PDB file of C-alpha atoms in Angstrom:
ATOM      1  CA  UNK A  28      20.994   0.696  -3.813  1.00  0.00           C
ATOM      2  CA  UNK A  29      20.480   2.357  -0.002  1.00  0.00           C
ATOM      3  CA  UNK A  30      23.457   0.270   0.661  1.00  0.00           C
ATOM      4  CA  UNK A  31      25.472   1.751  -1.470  1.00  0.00           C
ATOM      5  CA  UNK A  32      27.462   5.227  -0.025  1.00  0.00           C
ATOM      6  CA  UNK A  33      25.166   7.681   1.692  1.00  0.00           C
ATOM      7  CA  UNK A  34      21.799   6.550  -0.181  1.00  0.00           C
ATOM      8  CA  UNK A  35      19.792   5.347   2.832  1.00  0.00           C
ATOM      9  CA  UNK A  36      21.173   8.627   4.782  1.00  0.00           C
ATOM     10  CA  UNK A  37      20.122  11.040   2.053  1.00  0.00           C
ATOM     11  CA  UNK A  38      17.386   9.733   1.346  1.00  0.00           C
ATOM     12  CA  UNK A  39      15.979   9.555   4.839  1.00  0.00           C
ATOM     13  CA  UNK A  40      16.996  13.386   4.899  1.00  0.00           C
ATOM     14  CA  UNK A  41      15.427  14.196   2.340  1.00  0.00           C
ATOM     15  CA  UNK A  42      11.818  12.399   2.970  1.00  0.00           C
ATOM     16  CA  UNK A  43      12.386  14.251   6.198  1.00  0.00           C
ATOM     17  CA  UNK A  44      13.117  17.903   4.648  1.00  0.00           C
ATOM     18  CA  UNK A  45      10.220  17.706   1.824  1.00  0.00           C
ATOM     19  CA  UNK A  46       6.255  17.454   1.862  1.00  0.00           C
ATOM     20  CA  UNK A  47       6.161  16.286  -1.613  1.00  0.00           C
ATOM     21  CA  UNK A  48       8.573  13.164  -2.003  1.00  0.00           C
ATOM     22  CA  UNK A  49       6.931  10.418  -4.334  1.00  0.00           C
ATOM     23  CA  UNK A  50       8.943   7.623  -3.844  1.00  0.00           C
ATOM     24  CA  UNK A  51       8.751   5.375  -7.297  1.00  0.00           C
ATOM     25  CA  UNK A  52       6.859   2.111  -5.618  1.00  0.00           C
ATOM     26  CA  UNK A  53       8.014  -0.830  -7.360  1.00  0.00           C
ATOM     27  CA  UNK A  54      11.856   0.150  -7.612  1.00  0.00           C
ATOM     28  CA  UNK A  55      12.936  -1.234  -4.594  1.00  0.00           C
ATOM     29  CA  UNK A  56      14.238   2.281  -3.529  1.00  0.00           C
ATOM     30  CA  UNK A  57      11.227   3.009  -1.322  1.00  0.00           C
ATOM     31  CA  UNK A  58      11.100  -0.556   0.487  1.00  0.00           C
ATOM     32  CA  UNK A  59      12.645   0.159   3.418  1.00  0.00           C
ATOM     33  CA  UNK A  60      10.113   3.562   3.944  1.00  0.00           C
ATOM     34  CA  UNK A  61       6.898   1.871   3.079  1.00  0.00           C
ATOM     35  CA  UNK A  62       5.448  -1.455   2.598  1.00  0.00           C
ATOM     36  CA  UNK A  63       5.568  -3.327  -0.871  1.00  0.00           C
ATOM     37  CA  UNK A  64       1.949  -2.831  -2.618  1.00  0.00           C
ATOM     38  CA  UNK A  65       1.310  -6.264  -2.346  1.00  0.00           C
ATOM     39  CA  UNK A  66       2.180  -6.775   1.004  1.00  0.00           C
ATOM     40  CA  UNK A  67      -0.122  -3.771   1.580  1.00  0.00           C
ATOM     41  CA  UNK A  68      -2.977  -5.439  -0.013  1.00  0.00           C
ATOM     42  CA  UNK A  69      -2.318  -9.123   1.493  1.00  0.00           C
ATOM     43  CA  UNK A  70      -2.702  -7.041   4.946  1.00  0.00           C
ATOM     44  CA  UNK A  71      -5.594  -4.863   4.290  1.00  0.00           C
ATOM     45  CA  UNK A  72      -7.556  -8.227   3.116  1.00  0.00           C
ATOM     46  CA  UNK A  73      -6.419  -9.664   6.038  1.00  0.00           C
ATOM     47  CA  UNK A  74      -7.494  -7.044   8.617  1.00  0.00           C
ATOM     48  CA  UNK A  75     -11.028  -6.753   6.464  1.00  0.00           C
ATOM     49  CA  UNK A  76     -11.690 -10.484   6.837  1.00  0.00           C
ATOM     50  CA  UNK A  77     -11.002 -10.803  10.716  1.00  0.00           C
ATOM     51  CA  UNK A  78     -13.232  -7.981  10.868  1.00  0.00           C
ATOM     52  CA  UNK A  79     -16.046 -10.396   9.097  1.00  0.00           C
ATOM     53  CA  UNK A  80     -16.052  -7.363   6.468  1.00  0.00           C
ATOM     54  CA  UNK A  81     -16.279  -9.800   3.681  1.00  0.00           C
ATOM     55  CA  UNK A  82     -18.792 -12.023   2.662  1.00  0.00           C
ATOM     56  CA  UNK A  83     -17.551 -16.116   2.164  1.00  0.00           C
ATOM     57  CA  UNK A  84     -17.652 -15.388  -1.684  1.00  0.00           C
ATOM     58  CA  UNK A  85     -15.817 -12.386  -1.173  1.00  0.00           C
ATOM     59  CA  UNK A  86     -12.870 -13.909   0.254  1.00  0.00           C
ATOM     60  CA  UNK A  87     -12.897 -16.830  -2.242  1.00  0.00           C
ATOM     61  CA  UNK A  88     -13.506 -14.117  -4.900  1.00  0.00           C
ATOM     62  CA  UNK A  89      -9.834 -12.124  -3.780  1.00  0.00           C
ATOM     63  CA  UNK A  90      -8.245 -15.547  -3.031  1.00  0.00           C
ATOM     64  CA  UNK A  91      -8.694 -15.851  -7.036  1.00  0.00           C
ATOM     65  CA  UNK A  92      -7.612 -12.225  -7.552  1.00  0.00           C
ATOM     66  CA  UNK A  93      -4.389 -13.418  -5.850  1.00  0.00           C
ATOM     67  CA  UNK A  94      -3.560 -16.679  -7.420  1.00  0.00           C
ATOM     68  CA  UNK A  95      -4.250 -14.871 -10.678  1.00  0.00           C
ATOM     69  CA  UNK A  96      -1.343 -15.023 -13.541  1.00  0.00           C
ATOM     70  CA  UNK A  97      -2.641 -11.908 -15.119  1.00  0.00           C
ATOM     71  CA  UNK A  98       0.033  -9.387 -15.240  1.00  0.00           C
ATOM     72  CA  UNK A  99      -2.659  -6.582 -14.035  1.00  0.00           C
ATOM     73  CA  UNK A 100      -3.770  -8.700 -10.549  1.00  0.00           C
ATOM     74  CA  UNK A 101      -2.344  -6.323  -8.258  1.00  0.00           C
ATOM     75  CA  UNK A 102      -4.698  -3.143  -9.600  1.00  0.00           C
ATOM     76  CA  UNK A 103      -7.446  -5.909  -9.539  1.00  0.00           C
ATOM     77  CA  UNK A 104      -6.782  -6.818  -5.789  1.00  0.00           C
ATOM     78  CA  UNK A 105      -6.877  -2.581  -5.003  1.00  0.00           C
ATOM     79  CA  UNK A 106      -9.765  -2.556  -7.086  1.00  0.00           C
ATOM     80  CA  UNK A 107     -11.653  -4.857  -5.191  1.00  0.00           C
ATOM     81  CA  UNK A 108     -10.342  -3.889  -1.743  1.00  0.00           C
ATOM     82  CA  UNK A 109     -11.127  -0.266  -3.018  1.00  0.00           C
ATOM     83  CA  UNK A 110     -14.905  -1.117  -3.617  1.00  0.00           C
ATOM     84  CA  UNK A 111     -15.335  -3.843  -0.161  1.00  0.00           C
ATOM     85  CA  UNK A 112     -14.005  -0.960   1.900  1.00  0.00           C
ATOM     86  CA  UNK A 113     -15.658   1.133   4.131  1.00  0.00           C
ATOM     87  CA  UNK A 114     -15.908   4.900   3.330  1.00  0.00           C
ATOM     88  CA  UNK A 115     -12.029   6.070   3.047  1.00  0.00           C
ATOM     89  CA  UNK A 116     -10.806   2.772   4.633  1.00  0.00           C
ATOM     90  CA  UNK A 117      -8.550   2.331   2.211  1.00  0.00           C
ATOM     91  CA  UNK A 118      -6.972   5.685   1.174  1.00  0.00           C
ATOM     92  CA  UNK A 119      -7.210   6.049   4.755  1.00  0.00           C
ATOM     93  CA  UNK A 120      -4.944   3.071   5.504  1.00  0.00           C
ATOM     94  CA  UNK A 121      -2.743   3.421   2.764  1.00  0.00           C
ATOM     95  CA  UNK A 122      -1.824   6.629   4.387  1.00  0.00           C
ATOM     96  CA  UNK A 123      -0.817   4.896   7.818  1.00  0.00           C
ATOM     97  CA  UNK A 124       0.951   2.247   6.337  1.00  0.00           C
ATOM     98  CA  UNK A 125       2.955   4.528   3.639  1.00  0.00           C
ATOM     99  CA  UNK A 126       3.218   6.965   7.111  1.00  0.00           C
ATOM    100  CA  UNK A 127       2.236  10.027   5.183  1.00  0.00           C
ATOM    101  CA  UNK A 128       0.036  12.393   6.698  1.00  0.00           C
ATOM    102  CA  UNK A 129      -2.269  14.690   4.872  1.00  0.00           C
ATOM    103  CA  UNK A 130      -3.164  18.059   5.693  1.00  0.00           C
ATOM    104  CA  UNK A 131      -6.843  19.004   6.380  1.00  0.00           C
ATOM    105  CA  UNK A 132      -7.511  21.293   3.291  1.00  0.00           C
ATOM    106  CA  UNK A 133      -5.605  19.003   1.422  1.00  0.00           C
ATOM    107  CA  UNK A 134      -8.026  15.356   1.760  1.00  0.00           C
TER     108      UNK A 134
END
């Protein structure tokens, strides 16, 4: 799809030119701008457990979450990352890795 024409230009320009863009996640569209949510949780678990923020059980515990068939695993893996995290560690790295930036009175 950002092969085809101008897509990738335009769309660059745009993200650019706008403070509100909401890329649909899961359409492929965004990939090239932002990681793939599950890519984004695989690394946030990652950087959490070479920080030893995560009990033994813990890891075991999303290690499940991730081998899990049910088609709602990836909002379980947030969920849990969501509730292991430290303060805004999550929203907070979301933000980095999606490269948005928030504006004070808006957090």
């Amino acid at each position: 799809m950002l092969d085809i024409e101008n897509n990738r230009q335009y769309l660059q320009e745009w993200a650019e030119n706008r403070r509100n863009l909401v890329p649909f996640i899961g359409a492929g569209f965004s990939r090239p701008f932002c990681p793939a949510w599950g890519d984004f949780l695989e690394k946030y678990f990652l950087s959490m457990k070479s920080k030893n923020e995560l009990l033994p059980e813990e890891i075991k515990e999303f290690e499940k979450l991730k081998k899990s068939s049910q088609p709602n695993r990836l909002e379980q893996m947030a969920d849990f990352l969501v509730r292991k995290s430290q303060a805004d560690g999550f929203k907070e790295e979301m933000l980095r890795q999606m490269k948005v930036s928030v504006p004070a009175d808006q957090e």
